[in-house]
Short mmCIF file of C-alpha atoms (C1' of nucleotides) in Angstrom, two decimals:
data_model
loop_
_atom_site.label_atom_id
_atom_site.label_comp_id
_atom_site.label_asym_id
_atom_site.label_seq_id
_atom_site.Cartn_x
_atom_site.Cartn_y
_atom_site.Cartn_z
CA MET A 1 128.96 87.48 89.25
CA GLU A 2 132.01 85.31 90.31
CA TYR A 3 130.94 84.96 94.08
CA ARG A 4 128.74 81.54 95.19
CA TYR A 5 127.28 81.41 98.41
CA PRO A 6 128.76 78.72 100.53
CA TYR A 7 125.75 76.94 100.44
CA PRO A 8 124.57 74.15 98.75
CA HIS A 9 123.44 74.77 95.30
CA PRO A 10 120.44 72.37 93.90
CA ALA A 11 120.07 72.19 90.32
CA LEU A 12 117.09 73.80 89.09
CA THR A 13 114.65 72.65 86.30
CA VAL A 14 111.48 74.00 84.64
CA ASP A 15 108.56 72.00 83.98
CA CYS A 16 105.44 72.35 81.73
CA ALA A 17 102.32 71.08 81.83
CA VAL A 18 100.65 71.61 78.29
CA PHE A 19 97.21 71.68 77.80
CA GLY A 20 95.68 71.59 73.95
CA LEU A 21 91.94 70.89 72.88
CA ASP A 22 91.95 67.82 69.93
CA GLU A 23 89.07 65.97 68.90
CA GLY A 24 87.41 67.78 71.77
CA ARG A 25 89.16 66.04 74.19
CA LEU A 26 91.53 67.55 77.04
CA LYS A 27 95.27 66.52 76.28
CA VAL A 28 98.67 67.06 77.36
CA LEU A 29 101.81 67.14 76.07
CA LEU A 30 104.54 64.54 76.78
CA VAL A 31 107.62 63.96 75.74
CA GLU A 32 109.75 60.72 75.85
CA ARG A 33 112.74 60.81 78.05
CA GLY A 34 116.17 60.42 76.04
CA GLU A 35 118.22 60.17 78.85
CA GLU A 36 119.14 58.67 82.37
CA PRO A 37 117.50 58.68 84.61
CA TYR A 38 113.61 57.63 83.39
CA LYS A 39 115.00 56.88 80.25
CA GLY A 40 112.12 56.09 77.71
CA ALA A 41 109.27 56.95 80.49
CA TRP A 42 107.25 60.08 79.48
CA ALA A 43 107.44 63.10 81.28
CA LEU A 44 106.38 66.64 81.18
CA PRO A 45 108.70 68.62 78.85
CA GLY A 46 111.22 70.62 80.77
CA GLY A 47 114.83 71.19 81.13
CA PHE A 48 117.60 73.00 82.81
CA VAL A 49 117.34 76.48 83.52
CA ARG A 50 120.47 78.96 82.47
CA LEU A 51 122.08 81.31 85.00
CA ASP A 52 121.24 84.15 82.63
CA GLU A 53 117.63 83.46 81.65
CA SER A 54 114.62 83.84 83.75
CA LEU A 55 112.26 80.94 84.62
CA GLU A 56 109.72 82.16 82.45
CA ALA A 57 112.18 82.22 79.61
CA ALA A 58 113.67 78.74 80.62
CA ALA A 59 110.14 77.27 80.28
CA LEU A 60 108.97 79.26 76.76
CA ARG A 61 112.84 78.38 75.43
CA GLU A 62 112.84 74.41 76.37
CA LEU A 63 108.92 74.13 75.45
CA GLU A 64 109.95 75.66 72.00
CA GLU A 65 113.16 73.31 71.64
CA GLU A 66 111.54 70.23 72.79
CA THR A 67 107.91 70.20 71.22
CA GLY A 68 108.38 73.05 68.55
CA VAL A 69 105.42 75.34 70.42
CA ARG A 70 105.57 78.45 70.70
CA GLU A 71 103.15 80.18 70.70
CA LEU A 72 101.11 79.92 74.35
CA TYR A 73 99.42 80.83 77.30
CA LEU A 74 101.51 80.44 80.43
CA GLU A 75 101.94 80.74 83.78
CA GLN A 76 103.60 79.39 86.80
CA LEU A 77 102.05 76.65 88.54
CA GLY A 78 104.80 76.64 91.69
CA ALA A 79 107.80 74.96 92.64
CA PHE A 80 108.48 71.41 93.43
CA GLY A 81 111.16 70.44 95.21
CA GLU A 82 111.31 67.25 97.25
CA PRO A 83 114.20 65.83 98.31
CA GLY A 84 114.49 62.60 96.08
CA ARG A 85 112.29 63.69 93.68
CA ASP A 86 115.57 62.68 91.25
CA PRO A 87 117.21 59.65 92.11
CA ARG A 88 120.75 61.51 90.68
CA GLU A 89 120.78 64.60 92.88
CA ARG A 90 118.71 67.14 94.46
CA VAL A 91 116.59 68.80 92.00
CA VAL A 92 114.15 71.49 92.35
CA THR A 93 111.69 72.39 89.13
CA VAL A 94 109.18 75.08 89.04
CA ALA A 95 106.39 73.59 87.22
CA TYR A 96 104.49 75.44 84.55
CA PHE A 97 100.89 75.78 83.57
CA ALA A 98 100.29 76.17 79.62
CA ILE A 99 98.04 75.99 76.73
CA VAL A 100 98.51 75.89 73.18
CA ASN A 101 95.71 76.11 70.97
CA LEU A 102 95.69 73.61 68.46
CA PHE A 103 93.82 74.97 65.73
CA ASP A 104 95.80 77.85 65.29
CA HIS A 105 99.13 75.75 65.96
CA PRO A 106 98.16 72.08 64.66
CA ALA A 107 99.55 69.60 66.79
CA ARG A 108 102.95 67.54 65.46
CA GLY A 109 103.57 64.71 67.21
CA GLY A 110 107.01 66.14 67.94
CA SER A 111 110.24 67.97 66.47
CA ASP A 112 114.12 67.26 66.30
CA ALA A 113 114.60 64.16 67.48
CA SER A 114 112.88 63.86 70.47
CA ALA A 115 109.22 61.76 70.74
CA ALA A 116 106.60 64.41 71.81
CA ALA A 117 103.14 63.29 71.87
CA TRP A 118 99.34 64.18 72.90
CA PHE A 119 97.74 62.14 75.47
CA GLU A 120 94.43 62.30 77.25
CA ALA A 121 95.16 64.77 80.43
CA ASP A 122 92.52 62.83 82.67
CA ALA A 123 94.44 59.08 82.02
CA PRO A 124 97.83 60.08 81.39
CA PRO A 125 100.68 57.07 81.14
CA ARG A 126 103.06 56.27 83.89
CA LEU A 127 105.36 59.34 84.23
CA ALA A 128 108.26 60.04 85.52
CA PHE A 129 110.19 62.13 88.51
CA ASP A 130 106.76 63.41 90.29
CA HIS A 131 105.36 64.88 87.23
CA ALA A 132 102.26 62.90 87.86
CA ASP A 133 101.81 65.01 90.74
CA ILE A 134 102.61 68.12 88.73
CA LEU A 135 100.13 67.10 86.11
CA ALA A 136 97.31 66.70 88.75
CA ALA A 137 97.78 70.33 90.24
CA ALA A 138 97.86 71.52 86.89
CA LEU A 139 94.42 69.84 86.22
CA ASP A 140 92.80 71.20 89.09
CA ARG A 141 94.51 74.84 88.98
CA LEU A 142 92.84 74.62 84.78
CA ARG A 143 89.94 73.58 86.07
CA GLY A 144 89.88 76.22 88.58
CA LYS A 145 90.47 78.96 86.94
CA LEU A 146 88.15 78.13 83.70
CA ARG A 147 85.34 78.97 86.17
CA ARG A 148 86.28 82.07 86.61
CA GLU A 149 88.51 83.19 84.07
CA PRO A 150 87.83 83.30 80.23
CA LEU A 151 90.75 80.87 79.58
CA ALA A 152 88.53 78.80 77.21
CA PHE A 153 89.37 81.28 74.53
CA GLU A 154 93.21 79.62 74.75
CA PHE A 155 91.47 76.67 73.29
CA LEU A 156 89.04 76.96 70.48
CA PRO A 157 89.57 78.93 67.17
CA ARG A 158 89.54 82.20 66.94
CA ALA A 159 86.19 81.85 65.41
CA PHE A 160 83.76 79.46 66.97
CA THR A 161 80.20 78.45 67.56
CA LEU A 162 78.70 78.80 70.81
CA THR A 163 77.85 75.29 70.67
CA GLN A 164 81.79 74.41 70.56
CA LEU A 165 82.19 76.51 73.71
CA GLN A 166 79.41 74.86 75.55
CA ARG A 167 81.13 71.46 74.80
CA PHE A 168 84.47 72.49 75.67
CA TYR A 169 83.46 73.70 79.38
CA GLU A 170 80.88 70.19 79.40
CA THR A 171 84.14 67.97 78.37
CA VAL A 172 86.33 69.70 80.91
CA LEU A 173 84.50 70.08 83.90
CA GLY A 174 82.91 67.20 83.41
CA ALA A 175 79.19 68.00 83.41
CA PRO A 176 76.39 69.16 81.39
CA LEU A 177 74.98 72.31 80.62
CA ASP A 178 71.93 73.63 79.49
CA LYS A 179 71.76 75.43 76.52
CA ARG A 180 69.42 78.17 77.05
CA ASN A 181 71.26 79.22 80.25
CA PHE A 182 74.74 78.49 79.13
CA ARG A 183 74.28 81.21 76.15
CA LYS A 184 72.60 83.73 78.19
CA LYS A 185 74.71 83.97 80.55
CA VAL A 186 77.80 83.85 78.37
CA LEU A 187 76.61 86.58 76.01
CA SER A 188 75.92 88.95 79.23
CA TYR A 189 79.10 89.34 79.47
CA GLY A 190 79.62 91.19 76.22
CA ILE A 191 82.85 89.44 75.59
CA LEU A 192 81.50 87.72 72.51
CA GLU A 193 81.59 89.44 69.28
CA GLU A 194 78.98 87.88 66.98
CA LEU A 195 80.52 87.74 63.43
CA ASP A 196 78.58 87.43 60.32
CA GLU A 197 80.15 84.09 59.52
CA PHE A 198 78.87 81.13 59.71
CA GLU A 199 79.95 77.31 60.05
CA ALA A 200 80.88 75.60 57.45
CA GLY A 201 79.47 72.27 55.82
CA ALA A 202 77.57 70.96 58.68
CA ALA A 203 74.37 68.78 57.67
CA HIS A 204 72.25 70.77 59.27
CA ARG A 205 71.61 74.14 60.08
CA ALA A 206 75.14 76.14 60.47
CA ALA A 207 75.70 78.05 63.70
CA ARG A 208 76.94 81.63 63.85
CA LEU A 209 80.36 81.79 64.84
CA HIS A 210 81.65 83.78 67.65
CA ARG A 211 85.18 85.85 68.35
CA PHE A 212 86.58 86.30 72.19
CA ASP A 213 86.85 89.99 72.57
CA ARG A 214 90.20 90.60 74.83
CA ASP A 215 89.65 94.28 75.05
CA ALA A 216 86.18 93.92 75.98
CA TRP A 217 86.96 91.46 78.67
CA GLU A 218 90.25 93.92 79.92
CA ARG A 219 87.16 96.76 80.37
CA LEU A 220 84.94 94.42 82.56
CA ARG A 221 87.68 93.21 84.54
CA ALA A 222 88.98 96.55 84.78
CA SER A 223 85.61 97.30 86.31
CA GLU A 224 85.25 94.96 88.97
CA GLY A 225 83.14 93.32 86.53
CA SER A 226 83.52 88.80 86.87
CA TYR A 227 83.57 86.03 84.68
CA SER A 228 81.77 82.90 85.46
CA VAL A 229 80.66 79.73 83.73
CA MET B 1 124.06 60.92 96.02
CA GLU B 2 127.29 61.46 94.32
CA TYR B 3 126.15 62.80 90.91
CA ARG B 4 125.59 66.60 89.42
CA TYR B 5 123.78 67.03 86.55
CA PRO B 6 126.25 68.84 83.92
CA TYR B 7 124.23 72.24 84.41
CA PRO B 8 124.63 75.39 86.49
CA HIS B 9 123.72 75.13 89.75
CA PRO B 10 121.90 78.15 91.20
CA ALA B 11 121.60 79.24 94.99
CA LEU B 12 117.95 78.52 96.30
CA THR B 13 116.58 80.04 98.73
CA VAL B 14 112.91 80.34 100.60
CA ASP B 15 111.13 83.53 101.59
CA CYS B 16 108.25 83.90 103.49
CA ALA B 17 105.21 86.84 103.72
CA VAL B 18 104.15 86.18 107.50
CA PHE B 19 101.14 87.89 108.03
CA GLY B 20 99.37 88.65 111.49
CA LEU B 21 96.56 90.60 112.90
CA ASP B 22 97.54 93.29 115.29
CA GLU B 23 95.88 95.81 117.33
CA GLY B 24 93.00 95.17 114.70
CA ARG B 25 95.74 95.90 111.60
CA LEU B 26 97.26 93.45 108.88
CA LYS B 27 100.82 93.21 109.71
CA VAL B 28 103.23 91.86 107.81
CA LEU B 29 106.59 89.88 109.56
CA LEU B 30 109.82 91.63 108.38
CA VAL B 31 113.39 90.99 109.62
CA GLU B 32 116.48 93.43 109.56
CA ARG B 33 119.08 91.94 107.50
CA GLY B 34 122.38 91.29 109.41
CA GLU B 35 124.42 90.14 105.89
CA GLU B 36 125.28 91.60 102.88
CA PRO B 37 124.06 92.26 100.48
CA TYR B 38 121.47 94.70 101.68
CA LYS B 39 122.74 94.68 105.06
CA GLY B 40 120.75 96.72 107.35
CA ALA B 41 117.54 96.70 104.83
CA TRP B 42 114.76 95.12 105.95
CA ALA B 43 113.38 91.80 103.98
CA LEU B 44 111.12 88.61 104.31
CA PRO B 45 112.27 86.17 106.57
CA GLY B 46 114.17 83.05 104.87
CA GLY B 47 117.27 81.42 103.67
CA PHE B 48 119.20 78.76 101.82
CA VAL B 49 117.28 75.30 102.09
CA ARG B 50 119.19 72.21 102.75
CA LEU B 51 119.86 69.50 100.15
CA ASP B 52 118.12 66.99 102.55
CA GLU B 53 114.78 69.01 103.75
CA SER B 54 111.67 70.27 101.61
CA LEU B 55 111.02 73.01 100.58
CA GLU B 56 108.28 73.45 103.03
CA ALA B 57 110.41 72.39 106.09
CA ALA B 58 113.33 74.92 105.11
CA ALA B 59 110.24 77.50 105.01
CA LEU B 60 109.16 76.30 108.82
CA ARG B 61 112.89 76.20 109.47
CA GLU B 62 113.97 79.48 108.53
CA LEU B 63 110.95 80.84 110.35
CA GLU B 64 111.86 79.25 113.56
CA GLU B 65 115.29 80.55 113.63
CA GLU B 66 114.75 83.69 112.56
CA THR B 67 111.74 84.79 114.49
CA GLY B 68 110.61 82.09 117.36
CA VAL B 69 107.45 81.37 115.17
CA ARG B 70 106.27 77.80 115.09
CA GLU B 71 102.47 77.13 114.17
CA LEU B 72 101.35 78.70 111.56
CA TYR B 73 99.40 78.44 107.97
CA LEU B 74 101.84 78.17 105.50
CA GLU B 75 101.20 77.59 101.74
CA GLN B 76 103.49 77.79 98.95
CA LEU B 77 102.93 81.13 96.62
CA GLY B 78 105.34 80.39 93.93
CA ALA B 79 109.02 80.83 92.74
CA PHE B 80 111.15 84.25 91.81
CA GLY B 81 113.91 83.71 89.99
CA GLU B 82 114.41 86.71 87.49
CA PRO B 83 118.40 87.01 87.11
CA GLY B 84 119.88 89.75 88.91
CA ARG B 85 117.22 89.57 91.84
CA ASP B 86 120.36 88.92 94.20
CA PRO B 87 123.47 91.24 92.99
CA ARG B 88 125.77 88.48 93.95
CA GLU B 89 124.70 85.53 92.06
CA ARG B 90 121.72 83.44 90.58
CA VAL B 91 119.54 83.21 93.49
CA VAL B 92 116.15 81.50 92.91
CA THR B 93 113.74 81.87 95.62
CA VAL B 94 110.43 79.63 96.48
CA ALA B 95 108.20 81.89 98.28
CA TYR B 96 105.64 80.83 101.14
CA PHE B 97 102.74 82.77 102.35
CA ALA B 98 102.13 82.36 105.89
CA ILE B 99 99.75 83.20 108.76
CA VAL B 100 100.40 83.28 112.31
CA ASN B 101 98.18 83.92 114.99
CA LEU B 102 99.30 86.71 117.18
CA PHE B 103 96.33 85.59 119.81
CA ASP B 104 97.65 82.17 120.47
CA HIS B 105 101.42 83.42 120.30
CA PRO B 106 101.84 86.75 121.11
CA ALA B 107 104.31 89.06 118.92
CA ARG B 108 107.79 89.00 119.94
CA GLY B 109 109.84 91.89 118.43
CA GLY B 110 112.71 88.95 117.30
CA SER B 111 114.51 86.27 118.75
CA ASP B 112 118.14 85.24 119.47
CA ALA B 113 120.32 88.01 117.72
CA SER B 114 118.11 88.69 114.87
CA ALA B 115 116.14 91.55 114.75
CA ALA B 116 112.36 90.98 113.56
CA ALA B 117 109.23 93.35 113.70
CA TRP B 118 105.78 93.93 112.46
CA PHE B 119 104.91 96.79 110.19
CA GLU B 120 101.63 97.24 108.11
CA ALA B 121 101.31 94.68 105.40
CA ASP B 122 100.05 97.70 102.97
CA ALA B 123 102.85 100.40 103.71
CA PRO B 124 106.10 98.54 104.80
CA PRO B 125 109.28 99.63 104.19
CA ARG B 126 111.79 99.69 101.75
CA LEU B 127 112.36 96.00 100.80
CA ALA B 128 115.89 94.07 99.90
CA PHE B 129 115.62 92.35 96.99
CA ASP B 130 112.50 92.09 95.05
CA HIS B 131 110.67 91.41 98.32
CA ALA B 132 108.18 93.78 97.67
CA ASP B 133 107.01 92.24 94.52
CA ILE B 134 106.89 88.78 96.83
CA LEU B 135 105.09 90.57 99.48
CA ALA B 136 102.42 92.12 97.24
CA ALA B 137 101.85 89.04 95.04
CA ALA B 138 100.88 87.71 98.79
CA LEU B 139 99.01 90.42 99.60
CA ASP B 140 97.09 89.66 96.64
CA ARG B 141 96.80 86.20 97.33
CA LEU B 142 95.64 86.90 100.85
CA ARG B 143 92.63 89.04 99.87
CA GLY B 144 91.94 86.57 97.21
CA LYS B 145 91.47 83.65 99.51
CA LEU B 146 89.59 85.50 102.20
CA ARG B 147 86.82 85.86 100.57
CA ARG B 148 86.51 82.16 99.42
CA GLU B 149 88.03 80.23 102.40
CA PRO B 150 87.62 80.35 106.06
CA LEU B 151 91.05 81.74 106.04
CA ALA B 152 90.10 84.56 108.86
CA PHE B 153 90.33 82.29 111.43
CA GLU B 154 93.70 82.01 111.65
CA PHE B 155 93.93 85.42 112.41
CA LEU B 156 91.67 85.37 115.17
CA PRO B 157 91.74 84.12 119.03
CA ARG B 158 90.37 80.86 119.17
CA ALA B 159 86.96 82.06 120.66
CA PHE B 160 85.75 85.60 119.08
CA THR B 161 82.87 87.40 118.63
CA LEU B 162 81.25 88.04 115.47
CA THR B 163 81.54 91.88 115.23
CA GLN B 164 85.53 90.75 115.63
CA LEU B 165 85.21 88.83 112.89
CA GLN B 166 83.30 91.37 110.72
CA ARG B 167 85.97 94.15 111.45
CA PHE B 168 88.96 91.82 110.44
CA TYR B 169 87.30 91.65 107.03
CA GLU B 170 86.36 94.95 106.87
CA THR B 171 90.02 96.06 107.68
CA VAL B 172 91.61 93.27 105.40
CA LEU B 173 89.31 93.80 102.37
CA GLY B 174 89.14 97.62 102.72
CA ALA B 175 85.50 97.65 102.38
CA PRO B 176 82.58 98.05 104.95
CA LEU B 177 80.00 95.38 105.56
CA ASP B 178 76.25 95.46 106.58
CA LYS B 179 76.09 93.85 109.87
CA ARG B 180 72.89 92.09 109.78
CA ASN B 181 73.63 90.59 106.36
CA PHE B 182 77.47 89.37 107.30
CA ARG B 183 75.97 87.42 110.64
CA LYS B 184 72.90 86.20 108.72
CA LYS B 185 75.40 84.96 105.96
CA VAL B 186 78.54 83.72 108.43
CA LEU B 187 76.38 81.71 110.11
CA SER B 188 74.42 80.60 107.65
CA TYR B 189 77.66 77.77 106.52
CA GLY B 190 77.11 76.18 110.29
CA ILE B 191 80.69 76.46 110.45
CA LEU B 192 80.75 78.40 113.54
CA GLU B 193 80.24 77.16 116.73
CA GLU B 194 78.01 79.32 119.39
CA LEU B 195 79.79 78.94 123.15
CA ASP B 196 78.60 79.90 125.95
CA GLU B 197 80.87 82.40 126.99
CA PHE B 198 80.77 86.10 126.47
CA GLU B 199 83.30 88.95 126.06
CA ALA B 200 84.64 89.82 129.55
CA GLY B 201 85.43 93.47 130.43
CA ALA B 202 83.35 95.72 127.62
CA ALA B 203 81.34 98.77 128.66
CA HIS B 204 78.42 97.58 127.00
CA ARG B 205 76.49 94.58 126.83
CA ALA B 206 79.02 91.57 126.31
CA ALA B 207 79.54 89.74 122.95
CA ARG B 208 78.67 86.10 122.64
CA LEU B 209 82.09 84.28 121.98
CA HIS B 210 82.06 81.65 118.57
CA ARG B 211 84.58 79.02 117.67
CA PHE B 212 85.45 78.02 114.43
CA ASP B 213 84.33 74.66 113.62
CA ARG B 214 87.03 72.72 111.37
CA ASP B 215 85.21 69.85 111.59
CA ALA B 216 82.14 71.02 109.94
CA TRP B 217 84.45 72.93 107.72
CA GLU B 218 85.79 70.14 105.80
CA ARG B 219 82.34 68.49 106.05
CA LEU B 220 80.47 71.13 103.96
CA ARG B 221 83.67 71.76 101.79
CA ALA B 222 83.74 67.79 101.20
CA SER B 223 80.14 67.96 99.99
CA GLU B 224 80.88 71.17 97.68
CA GLY B 225 79.90 73.45 99.92
CA SER B 226 81.45 76.54 99.29
CA TYR B 227 82.17 79.82 101.35
CA SER B 228 82.43 83.46 100.47
CA VAL B 229 82.55 86.86 102.47
"C1'" DC C 1 60.87 64.89 53.71
"C1'" DC C 2 63.96 63.61 57.24
"C1'" DA C 3 67.46 63.97 60.24
"C1'" DA C 4 70.66 66.99 63.01
"C1'" DA C 5 71.51 70.93 65.34
"C1'" DA C 6 70.35 76.10 65.84
"C1'" DG C 7 68.37 79.38 68.15
"C1'" DT C 8 64.50 81.54 71.49
"C1'" DG C 9 61.24 83.18 76.69
"C1'" DT C 10 59.26 82.52 80.70
"C1'" DT C 11 58.43 81.09 85.39
"C1'" DA C 12 59.64 79.75 90.16
"C1'" DG C 13 62.83 79.95 93.66
"C1'" DA C 14 67.34 80.84 95.77
"C1'" DG C 15 70.94 84.27 97.25
"C1'" DA C 16 71.77 88.69 97.72
"C1'" DT C 17 70.93 93.40 99.59
"C1'" DA C 18 69.04 97.10 102.03
"C1'" DC C 19 67.42 98.76 105.93
"C1'" DA C 20 66.30 100.65 111.95
"C1'" DC C 21 65.27 99.94 116.11
"C1'" DC C 22 65.43 98.04 120.81
"C1'" DC C 23 68.09 95.42 124.42
"C1'" DA C 24 72.04 94.93 127.71
"C1'" DT C 25 75.84 96.02 130.31
"C1'" DG C 26 79.18 99.32 132.76
"C1'" DG C 27 80.14 103.25 134.51
"C1'" DC D 1 70.53 107.50 133.30
"C1'" DC D 2 73.38 107.40 129.57
"C1'" DA D 3 76.68 105.61 126.21
"C1'" DT D 4 78.31 101.76 123.69
"C1'" DG D 5 78.14 98.00 121.32
"C1'" DG D 6 75.01 93.83 120.41
"C1'" DG D 7 71.48 91.62 118.62
"C1'" DT D 8 67.66 90.92 115.50
"C1'" DG D 9 63.31 90.26 110.51
"C1'" DT D 10 61.69 92.08 106.50
"C1'" DA D 11 60.91 93.52 101.68
"C1'" DT D 12 62.80 93.65 97.22
"C1'" DC D 13 65.73 92.63 93.70
"C1'" DT D 14 68.71 89.78 91.09
"C1'" DC D 15 70.68 85.92 89.81
"C1'" DT D 16 69.78 81.07 88.80
"C1'" DA D 17 67.70 77.07 87.21
"C1'" DA D 18 64.35 74.22 85.20
"C1'" DC D 19 62.13 73.73 80.50
"C1'" DA D 20 60.19 72.22 74.73
"C1'" DC D 21 59.62 73.90 70.48
"C1'" DT D 22 60.50 75.91 65.86
"C1'" DT D 23 63.91 77.02 62.52
"C1'" DT D 24 67.62 75.88 59.31
"C1'" DT D 25 70.23 73.03 56.14
"C1'" DG D 26 71.91 69.24 53.93
"C1'" DG D 27 71.59 64.70 52.50
#
DNA sequence: CCAAAAGTGTTAGAGATACACCCATGG
DNA sequence: CCATGGGTGTATCTCTAACACTTTTGG
């Protein structure tokens, strides 16, 4: 491919809003920029797209390079391309929205040389470029999807208690839920498998552990079933 | 702005899936390509983004240039950027999803020199590039949003009968609706204004006309109210 | 035995669904 | 007067929301 269309070619990046649950709080993963512009500022992890890789592949590559994160839920959020969002030249970014499971893949502050850290998703530091807008859009999307799709299980350990699940929804959606109604509803979908294992080391009655049954969810969604918290 | 980041710069386009209601059918607006690649094939209207205009402005400009369409509902669908989606060079496109009101702005087959035409949204001709994928994604989005947001009024004339509204939903969602329940529900939101005008020239009892009250909808949505068909 | 969280059912109300007939108009 | 679509109400059912006490365990 040598041909180039006779039109301006902007730079193209991907940026990822990566969410995780840490100490019961919703966190977002940020990196400290090592280069101008915005050197030293916190930003969403991301970088330039190579010509031979898909947008999603670029997002995964950048995430692994900058933060060591490998297995995650990833979905495109949209393109952000206001002229002037980068002071140097026109840069259009394709934003992704991601979830890492910090139980399976414990947080590491960063990898390689770059500094990466987890921040409260609702109270991030001042961000480079228009990343505050992107983060806000990602949070909106996250909250919207959580209500209607079983994304919560991307955040939780493979085996979890119903109380853990409830706390998660309460934290992220910011509203208390009724314990009995919550359990009734969430069990009614038949997408949770009751394990014969119990919470360990609690100073009170041990709670039964459950596992998300992805096949059951696929069957449910295939039969037009819905999920809603 | 002279600086260019030392990374590859792909070409950037916008493409629009423009929907409209014509003769009671959901249609999509396509243009015939006058240039290679895919010369002569049908494609979503779109084109290259200028360096000094926003993505949305580019979408609006291309729509007006290619099809004469000016007033419309426009929302970003997402970026499509598989390597190889354009045979000549790497081209990333930002897809938009749009609705034109063909009652207010009657269909014109095209403007200027380019040939534009409306096709059945569910049975489009073979499309250039990956435009079939984009159209499919846009249709999914349209059907999803129609159920939960009052987008139907973007398609209908300013003053419409409840039967027209019901037919629209039935056509687009592909399922019959109960007349009494439909009316009860749609009126219950309080976002329709009953006019003192009636359908003209029908060979039967004339139906009362209604108008979408956007302010009432804004108030409803501000108070956490929902809309669902 | 005390503190802490787990676990469990019932009732009332709201919203969704199913369903059939008379009315007004134009031709 | 007839054909065509306009317009209306009720009964049932399902889903949601409110609500409090007993059980288990570890310390």
